[in-house]
mmCIF file of N, CA and C in Angstrom:
data_model
loop_
_atom_site.group_PDB
_atom_site.id
_atom_site.type_symbol
_atom_site.label_atom_id
_atom_site.label_comp_id
_atom_site.label_asym_id
_atom_site.label_seq_id
_atom_site.Cartn_x
_atom_site.Cartn_y
_atom_site.Cartn_z
ATOM 1 N N UNK A 1 0.862 -1.349 -0.305
ATOM 2 C CA UNK A 1 0.027 -0.217 0.265
ATOM 3 C C UNK A 1 0.540 1.208 0.040
ATOM 4 N N UNK A 2 2.076 1.314 0.972
ATOM 5 C CA UNK A 2 2.890 2.469 0.459
ATOM 6 C C UNK A 2 4.458 1.825 0.801
ATOM 7 N N UNK A 3 5.391 2.675 0.641
ATOM 8 C CA UNK A 3 6.729 2.652 1.127
ATOM 9 C C UNK A 3 6.947 3.316 2.061
ATOM 10 N N UNK A 4 7.549 2.757 3.345
ATOM 11 C CA UNK A 4 8.069 3.484 4.353
ATOM 12 C C UNK A 4 10.002 3.351 4.538
ATOM 13 N N UNK A 5 10.533 4.565 4.455
ATOM 14 C CA UNK A 5 11.992 5.134 4.956
ATOM 15 C C UNK A 5 11.827 5.443 6.557
ATOM 16 N N UNK A 6 12.706 5.610 6.920
ATOM 17 C CA UNK A 6 13.530 6.143 8.214
ATOM 18 C C UNK A 6 14.649 6.535 7.648
ATOM 19 N N UNK A 7 14.652 8.079 7.803
ATOM 20 C CA UNK A 7 15.620 8.861 7.363
ATOM 21 C C UNK A 7 15.843 10.118 8.668
ATOM 22 N N UNK A 8 16.979 10.349 9.221
ATOM 23 C CA UNK A 8 17.765 11.065 9.728
ATOM 24 C C UNK A 8 17.788 12.290 9.655
ATOM 25 N N UNK A 9 17.469 13.857 9.769
ATOM 26 C CA UNK A 9 17.454 14.553 9.218
ATOM 27 C C UNK A 9 17.201 15.587 10.353
ATOM 28 N N UNK A 10 17.993 17.018 9.623
ATOM 29 C CA UNK A 10 17.361 18.266 10.973
ATOM 30 C C UNK A 10 16.818 19.434 10.150
ATOM 31 N N UNK A 11 16.975 20.299 10.937
ATOM 32 C CA UNK A 11 15.769 21.757 10.093
ATOM 33 C C UNK A 11 16.254 21.971 8.872
ATOM 34 N N UNK A 12 18.060 22.059 9.343
ATOM 35 C CA UNK A 12 18.690 22.937 7.862
ATOM 36 C C UNK A 12 18.550 21.668 6.860
ATOM 37 N N UNK A 13 18.045 20.132 6.661
ATOM 38 C CA UNK A 13 17.230 19.610 5.495
ATOM 39 C C UNK A 13 16.051 19.601 4.919
ATOM 40 N N UNK A 14 15.447 20.424 5.380
ATOM 41 C CA UNK A 14 14.034 20.327 5.071
ATOM 42 C C UNK A 14 13.904 20.700 3.347
ATOM 43 N N UNK A 15 14.418 21.973 3.088
ATOM 44 C CA UNK A 15 14.568 22.519 2.094
ATOM 45 C C UNK A 15 15.007 21.757 1.149
ATOM 46 N N UNK A 16 16.021 20.849 1.055
ATOM 47 C CA UNK A 16 16.536 19.962 0.162
ATOM 48 C C UNK A 16 15.586 18.784 -0.168
ATOM 49 N N UNK A 17 15.292 18.318 0.841
ATOM 50 C CA UNK A 17 13.935 17.319 1.110
ATOM 51 C C UNK A 17 12.949 17.643 0.324
ATOM 52 N N UNK A 18 12.499 18.551 0.187
ATOM 53 C CA UNK A 18 11.162 18.987 -0.460
ATOM 54 C C UNK A 18 11.562 19.383 -1.637
ATOM 55 N N UNK A 19 12.746 19.828 -1.951
ATOM 56 C CA UNK A 19 13.011 20.119 -3.394
ATOM 57 C C UNK A 19 13.205 18.618 -4.323
ATOM 58 N N UNK A 20 13.835 17.899 -3.625
ATOM 59 C CA UNK A 20 13.936 16.479 -4.057
ATOM 60 C C UNK A 20 12.690 15.855 -4.294
ATOM 61 N N UNK A 21 12.065 15.721 -3.750
ATOM 62 C CA UNK A 21 10.408 15.134 -4.668
ATOM 63 C C UNK A 21 9.908 16.159 -4.876
ATOM 64 N N UNK A 22 9.489 17.162 -5.362
ATOM 65 C CA UNK A 22 8.429 18.665 -5.401
ATOM 66 C C UNK A 22 8.275 18.203 -7.287
ATOM 67 N N UNK A 23 9.199 18.034 -7.583
ATOM 68 C CA UNK A 23 8.679 17.591 -9.180
ATOM 69 C C UNK A 23 7.697 16.486 -9.593
ATOM 70 N N UNK A 24 8.062 15.382 -8.558
ATOM 71 C CA UNK A 24 7.295 14.091 -9.161
ATOM 72 C C UNK A 24 5.976 13.882 -7.926
ATOM 73 N N UNK A 25 5.986 14.108 -6.418
ATOM 74 C CA UNK A 25 5.777 14.551 -5.695
ATOM 75 C C UNK A 25 4.678 15.696 -4.847
ATOM 76 N N UNK A 26 3.960 15.319 -4.259
ATOM 77 C CA UNK A 26 2.910 15.959 -3.722
ATOM 78 C C UNK A 26 3.648 15.887 -2.048
ATOM 79 N N UNK A 27 4.615 17.106 -1.618
ATOM 80 C CA UNK A 27 4.628 17.311 -0.323
ATOM 81 C C UNK A 27 5.046 18.431 -0.185
ATOM 82 N N UNK A 28 4.311 18.665 1.604
ATOM 83 C CA UNK A 28 4.303 19.675 1.886
ATOM 84 C C UNK A 28 5.330 19.816 3.007
ATOM 85 N N UNK A 29 6.201 21.436 3.110
ATOM 86 C CA UNK A 29 7.040 21.497 3.793
ATOM 87 C C UNK A 29 6.763 21.856 5.139
ATOM 88 N N UNK A 30 5.951 22.182 5.916
ATOM 89 C CA UNK A 30 5.026 21.968 6.750
ATOM 90 C C UNK A 30 5.132 21.221 7.451
ATOM 91 N N UNK A 31 4.766 19.589 7.198
ATOM 92 C CA UNK A 31 4.648 18.577 7.373
ATOM 93 C C UNK A 31 6.333 17.876 7.509
ATOM 94 N N UNK A 32 6.958 18.270 6.748
ATOM 95 C CA UNK A 32 8.646 17.743 7.072
ATOM 96 C C UNK A 32 9.359 18.688 8.418
ATOM 97 N N UNK A 33 8.715 19.308 8.245
ATOM 98 C CA UNK A 33 8.811 20.570 9.561
ATOM 99 C C UNK A 33 8.632 19.571 10.532
ATOM 100 N N UNK A 34 7.201 19.520 10.437
ATOM 101 C CA UNK A 34 6.480 19.129 11.898
ATOM 102 C C UNK A 34 6.845 17.861 12.387
ATOM 103 N N UNK A 35 7.621 16.995 10.914
ATOM 104 C CA UNK A 35 7.731 15.310 11.435
ATOM 105 C C UNK A 35 9.302 15.691 12.399
ATOM 106 N N UNK A 36 10.143 16.713 12.706
ATOM 107 C CA UNK A 36 11.220 16.976 13.277
ATOM 108 C C UNK A 36 10.356 16.628 15.099
ATOM 109 N N UNK A 37 9.395 16.211 15.429
ATOM 110 C CA UNK A 37 8.727 16.157 15.831
ATOM 111 C C UNK A 37 7.940 14.924 16.507
ATOM 112 N N UNK A 38 7.759 14.504 17.651
ATOM 113 C CA UNK A 38 6.737 13.369 17.378
ATOM 114 C C UNK A 38 5.330 13.771 16.703
ATOM 115 N N UNK A 39 4.692 12.336 16.172
ATOM 116 C CA UNK A 39 5.765 11.136 15.856
ATOM 117 C C UNK A 39 6.424 11.177 15.038
ATOM 118 N N UNK A 40 7.220 12.318 14.228
ATOM 119 C CA UNK A 40 8.343 11.920 13.676
ATOM 120 C C UNK A 40 8.025 11.289 12.042
ATOM 121 N N UNK A 41 6.882 11.626 11.435
ATOM 122 C CA UNK A 41 6.379 11.389 10.292
ATOM 123 C C UNK A 41 5.793 11.850 9.424
ATOM 124 N N UNK A 42 6.613 11.992 8.174
ATOM 125 C CA UNK A 42 5.443 12.713 7.074
ATOM 126 C C UNK A 42 5.430 11.793 5.831
ATOM 127 N N UNK A 43 5.397 12.320 4.561
ATOM 128 C CA UNK A 43 4.272 11.425 3.702
ATOM 129 C C UNK A 43 4.811 12.331 2.440
ATOM 130 N N UNK A 44 4.964 11.636 1.478
ATOM 131 C CA UNK A 44 4.805 12.434 0.193
ATOM 132 C C UNK A 44 3.734 11.229 -1.072
ATOM 133 N N UNK A 45 3.322 12.083 -1.410
ATOM 134 C CA UNK A 45 2.573 11.524 -2.779
ATOM 135 C C UNK A 45 2.577 11.582 -3.682
ATOM 136 N N UNK A 46 3.142 10.246 -4.765
ATOM 137 C CA UNK A 46 3.381 10.339 -6.437
ATOM 138 C C UNK A 46 2.605 10.738 -7.182
ATOM 139 N N UNK A 47 2.654 12.033 -7.464
ATOM 140 C CA UNK A 47 1.632 12.640 -8.943
ATOM 141 C C UNK A 47 1.380 11.899 -9.584
ATOM 142 N N UNK A 48 1.804 10.861 -10.256
ATOM 143 C CA UNK A 48 1.236 9.913 -11.026
ATOM 144 C C UNK A 48 0.661 8.287 -10.877
ATOM 145 N N UNK A 49 0.740 7.889 -9.604
ATOM 146 C CA UNK A 49 0.088 6.757 -9.227
ATOM 147 C C UNK A 49 -0.409 6.690 -8.034
ATOM 148 N N UNK A 50 -0.189 8.091 -7.534
ATOM 149 C CA UNK A 50 -0.891 8.369 -5.820
ATOM 150 C C UNK A 50 -0.438 7.099 -4.670
ATOM 151 N N UNK A 51 1.066 6.847 -5.027
ATOM 152 C CA UNK A 51 2.002 5.810 -4.107
ATOM 153 C C UNK A 51 1.945 6.629 -3.013
ATOM 154 N N UNK A 52 1.576 6.396 -2.145
ATOM 155 C CA UNK A 52 2.628 6.949 -0.723
ATOM 156 C C UNK A 52 3.670 6.462 -0.482
ATOM 157 N N UNK A 53 4.275 7.443 0.213
ATOM 158 C CA UNK A 53 5.840 7.175 0.923
ATOM 159 C C UNK A 53 6.043 7.799 2.151
ATOM 160 N N UNK A 54 6.061 7.024 2.967
ATOM 161 C CA UNK A 54 6.148 7.087 4.382
ATOM 162 C C UNK A 54 7.435 7.782 4.905
ATOM 163 N N UNK A 55 7.821 8.680 5.534
ATOM 164 C CA UNK A 55 9.152 9.245 6.199
ATOM 165 C C UNK A 55 9.121 9.334 7.472
ATOM 166 N N UNK A 56 10.029 8.087 8.128
ATOM 167 C CA UNK A 56 9.782 7.971 9.793
ATOM 168 C C UNK A 56 10.823 8.768 9.877
ATOM 169 N N UNK A 57 10.887 9.827 11.034
ATOM 170 C CA UNK A 57 11.951 10.231 11.326
ATOM 171 C C UNK A 57 13.128 9.099 12.485
ATOM 172 N N UNK A 58 14.358 9.451 13.168
ATOM 173 C CA UNK A 58 14.505 9.146 14.423
ATOM 174 C C UNK A 58 13.976 9.640 15.527
ATOM 175 N N UNK A 59 13.316 9.289 16.744
ATOM 176 C CA UNK A 59 12.968 9.752 17.580
ATOM 177 C C UNK A 59 13.923 10.177 18.276
ATOM 178 N N UNK A 60 13.976 10.748 19.699
ATOM 179 C CA UNK A 60 15.067 11.090 20.990
ATOM 180 C C UNK A 60 15.329 9.836 21.732
ATOM 181 N N UNK A 61 14.380 8.645 21.606
ATOM 182 C CA UNK A 61 14.409 8.052 22.563
ATOM 183 C C UNK A 61 15.311 6.481 22.657
ATOM 184 N N UNK A 62 16.038 6.178 23.618
ATOM 185 C CA UNK A 62 16.995 5.082 23.609
ATOM 186 C C UNK A 62 16.885 4.432 22.386
ATOM 187 N N UNK A 63 15.431 3.428 22.270
ATOM 188 C CA UNK A 63 15.242 2.321 21.343
ATOM 189 C C UNK A 63 14.922 3.078 19.631
ATOM 190 N N UNK A 64 14.566 4.083 19.208
ATOM 191 C CA UNK A 64 14.532 4.788 18.096
ATOM 192 C C UNK A 64 16.209 4.285 17.561
ATOM 193 N N UNK A 65 16.805 4.982 18.390
ATOM 194 C CA UNK A 65 18.375 4.731 18.056
ATOM 195 C C UNK A 65 19.582 3.808 17.794
ATOM 196 N N UNK A 66 18.652 2.651 18.792
ATOM 197 C CA UNK A 66 19.021 1.177 18.718
ATOM 198 C C UNK A 66 18.574 0.547 17.378
ATOM 199 N N UNK A 67 16.987 0.919 17.143
ATOM 200 C CA UNK A 67 16.542 0.002 15.602
ATOM 201 C C UNK A 67 17.002 0.914 14.520
ATOM 202 N N UNK A 68 17.687 1.874 14.759
ATOM 203 C CA UNK A 68 18.498 2.712 13.161
ATOM 204 C C UNK A 68 19.939 1.889 13.463
ATOM 205 N N UNK A 69 20.309 1.888 14.555
ATOM 206 C CA UNK A 69 22.009 0.757 14.419
ATOM 207 C C UNK A 69 21.457 -0.374 13.517
ATOM 208 N N UNK A 70 20.732 -1.172 13.847
ATOM 209 C CA UNK A 70 20.606 -2.646 13.810
ATOM 210 C C UNK A 70 19.970 -3.010 12.397
ATOM 211 N N UNK A 71 19.696 -2.073 11.559
ATOM 212 C CA UNK A 71 19.537 -1.867 10.161
ATOM 213 C C UNK A 71 20.576 -2.834 9.458
ATOM 214 N N UNK A 72 20.356 -3.293 8.333
ATOM 215 C CA UNK A 72 20.552 -4.782 8.087
ATOM 216 C C UNK A 72 21.261 -4.425 6.280
ATOM 217 N N UNK A 73 22.047 -4.444 6.235
ATOM 218 C CA UNK A 73 22.225 -3.938 4.841
ATOM 219 C C UNK A 73 22.174 -4.828 3.920
ATOM 220 N N UNK A 74 21.765 -4.655 2.484
ATOM 221 C CA UNK A 74 21.537 -5.474 1.123
ATOM 222 C C UNK A 74 21.625 -4.703 0.072
ATOM 223 N N UNK A 75 21.540 -5.750 -1.276
ATOM 224 C CA UNK A 75 21.622 -5.335 -2.284
ATOM 225 C C UNK A 75 19.927 -5.245 -2.760
ATOM 226 N N UNK A 76 19.783 -4.308 -3.335
ATOM 227 C CA UNK A 76 18.035 -4.025 -3.607
ATOM 228 C C UNK A 76 17.951 -3.562 -5.227
ATOM 229 N N UNK A 77 18.090 -4.587 -6.259
ATOM 230 C CA UNK A 77 17.911 -3.929 -8.058
ATOM 231 C C UNK A 77 19.432 -3.291 -8.240
ATOM 232 N N UNK A 78 20.231 -4.624 -7.303
ATOM 233 C CA UNK A 78 21.710 -4.105 -7.698
ATOM 234 C C UNK A 78 22.533 -2.444 -7.265
ATOM 235 N N UNK A 79 21.686 -2.266 -6.029
ATOM 236 C CA UNK A 79 21.949 -1.037 -5.472
ATOM 237 C C UNK A 79 22.321 -1.667 -3.648
ATOM 238 N N UNK A 80 22.796 -0.668 -3.113
ATOM 239 C CA UNK A 80 23.386 -0.540 -1.732
ATOM 240 C C UNK A 80 21.981 -0.043 -1.019
ATOM 241 N N UNK A 81 21.672 -0.832 -0.245
ATOM 242 C CA UNK A 81 20.190 -0.084 0.650
ATOM 243 C C UNK A 81 20.359 -1.157 1.996
ATOM 244 N N UNK A 82 19.842 -0.516 2.931
ATOM 245 C CA UNK A 82 19.494 -0.925 4.391
ATOM 246 C C UNK A 82 17.692 -1.642 4.709
ATOM 247 N N UNK A 83 17.509 -2.222 5.338
ATOM 248 C CA UNK A 83 16.522 -2.688 6.245
ATOM 249 C C UNK A 83 16.227 -2.761 7.170
ATOM 250 N N UNK A 84 15.180 -2.497 7.778
ATOM 251 C CA UNK A 84 14.795 -3.037 9.164
ATOM 252 C C UNK A 84 14.853 -4.553 9.204
ATOM 253 N N UNK A 85 15.464 -4.888 10.616
ATOM 254 C CA UNK A 85 15.103 -6.202 10.858
ATOM 255 C C UNK A 85 13.642 -6.330 11.506
ATOM 256 N N UNK A 86 13.180 -7.350 10.635
ATOM 257 C CA UNK A 86 11.643 -7.551 11.495
ATOM 258 C C UNK A 86 11.123 -7.414 12.983
ATOM 259 N N UNK A 87 11.989 -8.013 13.777
ATOM 260 C CA UNK A 87 11.535 -7.579 15.064
ATOM 261 C C UNK A 87 11.212 -6.398 15.227
ATOM 262 N N UNK A 88 12.080 -5.302 14.529
ATOM 263 C CA UNK A 88 12.281 -3.582 14.849
ATOM 264 C C UNK A 88 10.477 -3.338 14.046
ATOM 265 N N UNK A 89 10.763 -3.298 12.965
ATOM 266 C CA UNK A 89 9.851 -3.445 12.289
ATOM 267 C C UNK A 89 7.954 -3.720 13.229
ATOM 268 N N UNK A 90 8.337 -5.040 13.800
ATOM 269 C CA UNK A 90 7.494 -5.307 14.680
ATOM 270 C C UNK A 90 6.742 -4.159 15.825
ATOM 271 N N UNK A 91 7.739 -4.212 16.523
ATOM 272 C CA UNK A 91 7.943 -2.830 17.790
ATOM 273 C C UNK A 91 7.375 -1.865 17.006
ATOM 274 N N UNK A 92 8.097 -1.276 16.062
ATOM 275 C CA UNK A 92 7.385 -0.073 15.543
ATOM 276 C C UNK A 92 6.155 0.078 15.056
ATOM 277 N N UNK A 93 5.502 -1.337 14.566
ATOM 278 C CA UNK A 93 4.204 -1.297 14.265
ATOM 279 C C UNK A 93 3.039 -1.157 15.446
ATOM 280 N N UNK A 94 3.679 -1.473 16.750
ATOM 281 C CA UNK A 94 3.099 -1.846 17.783
ATOM 282 C C UNK A 94 3.110 -0.629 18.618
ATOM 283 N N UNK A 95 4.044 0.243 18.515
ATOM 284 C CA UNK A 95 4.166 1.463 18.761
ATOM 285 C C UNK A 95 3.075 2.806 18.460
ATOM 286 N N UNK A 96 2.961 2.629 16.615
ATOM 287 C CA UNK A 96 2.046 3.260 15.757
ATOM 288 C C UNK A 96 0.659 2.983 15.876
ATOM 289 N N UNK A 97 0.556 1.224 16.333
ATOM 290 C CA UNK A 97 -0.738 1.081 16.987
ATOM 291 C C UNK A 97 -1.181 1.690 18.455
ATOM 292 N N UNK A 98 -0.384 1.995 19.153
ATOM 293 C CA UNK A 98 -0.817 2.574 20.288
ATOM 294 C C UNK A 98 -1.255 3.986 19.925
ATOM 295 N N UNK A 99 -0.433 4.772 19.225
ATOM 296 C CA UNK A 99 -1.085 5.839 18.498
ATOM 297 C C UNK A 99 -1.934 6.245 17.490
ATOM 298 N N UNK A 100 -1.826 5.213 16.910
ATOM 299 C CA UNK A 100 -3.474 5.288 15.846
ATOM 300 C C UNK A 100 -3.947 3.625 15.954
ATOM 301 N N UNK A 101 -4.428 3.358 16.358
ATOM 302 C CA UNK A 101 -5.214 1.253 16.554
ATOM 303 C C UNK A 101 -5.986 1.548 15.197
ATOM 304 N N UNK A 102 -5.126 0.759 14.641
ATOM 305 C CA UNK A 102 -5.786 0.058 13.328
ATOM 306 C C UNK A 102 -5.219 -1.617 12.849
ATOM 307 N N UNK A 103 -6.495 -2.292 12.441
ATOM 308 C CA UNK A 103 -6.390 -3.599 11.990
ATOM 309 C C UNK A 103 -4.726 -3.513 11.285
ATOM 310 N N UNK A 104 -4.804 -2.960 10.082
ATOM 311 C CA UNK A 104 -3.591 -2.771 9.220
ATOM 312 C C UNK A 104 -2.201 -3.471 9.800
ATOM 313 N N UNK A 105 -2.144 -2.220 11.439
ATOM 314 C CA UNK A 105 -0.429 -2.487 11.654
ATOM 315 C C UNK A 105 -0.748 -4.182 12.417
ATOM 316 N N UNK A 106 -1.987 -4.470 12.974
ATOM 317 C CA UNK A 106 -1.685 -5.805 13.669
ATOM 318 C C UNK A 106 -1.551 -6.772 12.335
ATOM 319 N N UNK A 107 -2.684 -6.866 11.536
ATOM 320 C CA UNK A 107 -2.310 -7.689 10.222
ATOM 321 C C UNK A 107 -1.055 -8.047 10.161
ATOM 322 N N UNK A 108 -0.347 -6.773 9.415
ATOM 323 C CA UNK A 108 1.389 -6.209 9.148
ATOM 324 C C UNK A 108 2.221 -7.615 10.218
ATOM 325 N N UNK A 109 1.876 -7.290 11.308
ATOM 326 C CA UNK A 109 2.565 -7.729 12.455
ATOM 327 C C UNK A 109 2.558 -9.047 12.263
ATOM 328 N N UNK A 110 1.155 -9.665 12.051
ATOM 329 C CA UNK A 110 0.858 -11.118 12.018
ATOM 330 C C UNK A 110 1.442 -11.713 10.492
ATOM 331 N N UNK A 111 1.261 -11.304 9.760
ATOM 332 C CA UNK A 111 2.298 -11.081 8.216
ATOM 333 C C UNK A 111 3.863 -11.745 8.583
ATOM 334 N N UNK A 112 4.515 -10.661 9.128
ATOM 335 C CA UNK A 112 5.560 -10.542 10.072
ATOM 336 C C UNK A 112 5.989 -11.662 10.739
ATOM 337 N N UNK A 113 5.154 -11.810 11.719
ATOM 338 C CA UNK A 113 5.152 -13.112 12.483
ATOM 339 C C UNK A 113 5.174 -14.320 11.724
ATOM 340 N N UNK A 114 4.494 -14.480 10.787
ATOM 341 C CA UNK A 114 4.198 -15.429 9.809
ATOM 342 C C UNK A 114 5.316 -16.057 8.803
ATOM 343 N N UNK A 115 5.723 -15.010 8.304
ATOM 344 C CA UNK A 115 6.909 -15.206 7.577
ATOM 345 C C UNK A 115 8.385 -15.189 7.850
ATOM 346 N N UNK A 116 8.588 -14.463 8.732
ATOM 347 C CA UNK A 116 10.025 -14.642 9.309
ATOM 348 C C UNK A 116 10.039 -14.960 10.374
ATOM 349 N N UNK A 117 9.466 -15.988 11.187
ATOM 350 C CA UNK A 117 9.270 -16.340 12.557
ATOM 351 C C UNK A 117 10.655 -16.875 12.700
ATOM 352 N N UNK A 118 10.912 -18.108 11.481
ATOM 353 C CA UNK A 118 12.304 -18.371 11.627
ATOM 354 C C UNK A 118 14.057 -17.144 12.313
ATOM 355 N N UNK A 119 13.494 -15.876 11.622
ATOM 356 C CA UNK A 119 14.868 -14.899 11.971
ATOM 357 C C UNK A 119 14.151 -13.949 12.917
ATOM 358 N N UNK A 120 13.579 -14.671 13.812
ATOM 359 C CA UNK A 120 13.058 -13.477 14.898
ATOM 360 C C UNK A 120 13.784 -14.003 15.888
ATOM 361 N N UNK A 121 14.536 -12.083 16.411
ATOM 362 C CA UNK A 121 15.054 -12.465 18.066
ATOM 363 C C UNK A 121 14.047 -12.409 19.178
ATOM 364 N N UNK A 122 13.150 -13.533 19.387
ATOM 365 C CA UNK A 122 12.376 -12.952 20.501
ATOM 366 C C UNK A 122 12.650 -13.145 21.457
ATOM 367 N N UNK A 123 14.039 -13.033 22.164
ATOM 368 C CA UNK A 123 14.494 -12.087 23.359
ATOM 369 C C UNK A 123 14.393 -10.833 23.591
ATOM 370 N N UNK A 124 15.064 -10.419 22.278
ATOM 371 C CA UNK A 124 15.154 -8.792 21.984
ATOM 372 C C UNK A 124 13.921 -8.228 21.874
ATOM 373 N N UNK A 125 12.873 -8.881 20.924
ATOM 374 C CA UNK A 125 11.901 -8.618 20.913
ATOM 375 C C UNK A 125 10.369 -8.458 22.532
ATOM 376 N N UNK A 126 10.883 -9.576 23.094
ATOM 377 C CA UNK A 126 9.850 -9.136 24.763
ATOM 378 C C UNK A 126 10.560 -8.159 25.052
ATOM 379 N N UNK A 127 12.437 -8.553 25.535
ATOM 380 C CA UNK A 127 12.894 -7.374 25.992
ATOM 381 C C UNK A 127 12.496 -5.791 25.475
ATOM 382 N N UNK A 128 12.542 -5.328 24.915
ATOM 383 C CA UNK A 128 12.073 -3.984 24.267
ATOM 384 C C UNK A 128 10.653 -3.899 24.305
ATOM 385 N N UNK A 129 9.423 -4.709 23.906
ATOM 386 C CA UNK A 129 8.680 -4.253 23.860
ATOM 387 C C UNK A 129 8.368 -4.355 25.402
ATOM 388 N N UNK A 130 8.778 -4.772 26.758
ATOM 389 C CA UNK A 130 8.692 -4.321 27.694
ATOM 390 C C UNK A 130 8.788 -3.215 28.169
ATOM 391 N N UNK A 131 10.293 -2.636 27.452
ATOM 392 C CA UNK A 131 10.695 -1.462 27.769
ATOM 393 C C UNK A 131 9.622 -0.450 26.886
ATOM 394 N N UNK A 132 9.386 -0.568 25.899
ATOM 395 C CA UNK A 132 8.689 0.363 25.296
ATOM 396 C C UNK A 132 7.308 0.837 25.559
ATOM 397 N N UNK A 133 6.706 -0.142 26.325
ATOM 398 C CA UNK A 133 5.382 -0.457 26.730
ATOM 399 C C UNK A 133 4.407 -1.017 25.961
ATOM 400 N N UNK A 134 4.522 -1.716 25.041
ATOM 401 C CA UNK A 134 3.763 -2.587 24.245
ATOM 402 C C UNK A 134 4.067 -4.105 24.269
ATOM 403 N N UNK A 135 4.409 -4.713 25.292
ATOM 404 C CA UNK A 135 4.370 -6.554 25.472
ATOM 405 C C UNK A 135 2.556 -6.640 25.685
ATOM 406 N N UNK A 136 2.014 -5.856 26.286
ATOM 407 C CA UNK A 136 0.206 -6.170 26.160
ATOM 408 C C UNK A 136 -0.272 -6.534 25.109
ATOM 409 N N UNK A 137 0.201 -5.435 24.441
ATOM 410 C CA UNK A 137 -0.788 -5.783 22.297
ATOM 411 C C UNK A 137 -0.274 -7.147 22.076
ATOM 412 N N UNK A 138 1.376 -7.159 22.251
ATOM 413 C CA UNK A 138 2.050 -7.698 21.371
ATOM 414 C C UNK A 138 1.769 -9.743 21.897
ATOM 415 N N UNK A 139 1.783 -9.801 23.212
ATOM 416 C CA UNK A 139 1.025 -11.412 23.860
ATOM 417 C C UNK A 139 0.245 -11.715 22.700
ATOM 418 N N UNK A 140 -1.215 -11.455 22.606
ATOM 419 C CA UNK A 140 -1.469 -11.480 21.613
ATOM 420 C C UNK A 140 -1.273 -12.532 20.318
ATOM 421 N N UNK A 141 -0.824 -11.774 20.133
ATOM 422 C CA UNK A 141 -0.397 -11.587 18.517
ATOM 423 C C UNK A 141 0.908 -12.840 18.419
ATOM 424 N N UNK A 142 1.850 -12.869 19.737
ATOM 425 C CA UNK A 142 2.348 -14.427 19.565
ATOM 426 C C UNK A 142 1.621 -15.090 19.544
ATOM 427 N N UNK A 143 0.629 -15.330 20.663
ATOM 428 C CA UNK A 143 -0.268 -16.772 20.899
ATOM 429 C C UNK A 143 -0.957 -17.199 19.722
ATOM 430 N N UNK A 144 -1.785 -16.304 18.892
ATOM 431 C CA UNK A 144 -2.235 -17.207 17.933
ATOM 432 C C UNK A 144 -1.494 -17.215 16.924
ATOM 433 N N UNK A 145 0.165 -16.922 16.831
ATOM 434 C CA UNK A 145 0.937 -17.537 15.901
ATOM 435 C C UNK A 145 1.944 -18.507 16.331
ATOM 436 N N UNK A 146 1.689 -19.546 17.514
ATOM 437 C CA UNK A 146 2.747 -20.355 17.730
ATOM 438 C C UNK A 146 1.883 -21.777 16.989
#
């Protein structure tokens, strides 16, 4: 449904971000500026396809920095890229579920648990779920997937 990116930027980068997308995307400068504060999110819409691109900034807590440090380098269509570890995507979706409850977030989590179960570090997942306050939301999702 959309593409998600995690980015690290400051107020001095806002103009360059807007300029980089301006020709082919609908993007609002005030949204990019506002995303420097919680919930650290803005988006751009492709003018041709209406594909939504969500950008998530790095928050100022320990977990946000940890998940960014844990990203996995990969090759994507012949280019270097990085992706989030599956347990970090789960934790982030749980955080968003707290902000704006949505079945879509829960379905995404169930999909990740189903597809990536063998690759997930469950000790890490449980530890951070407790620390960031999403453990109670996670529990029933894990029970359903056993």
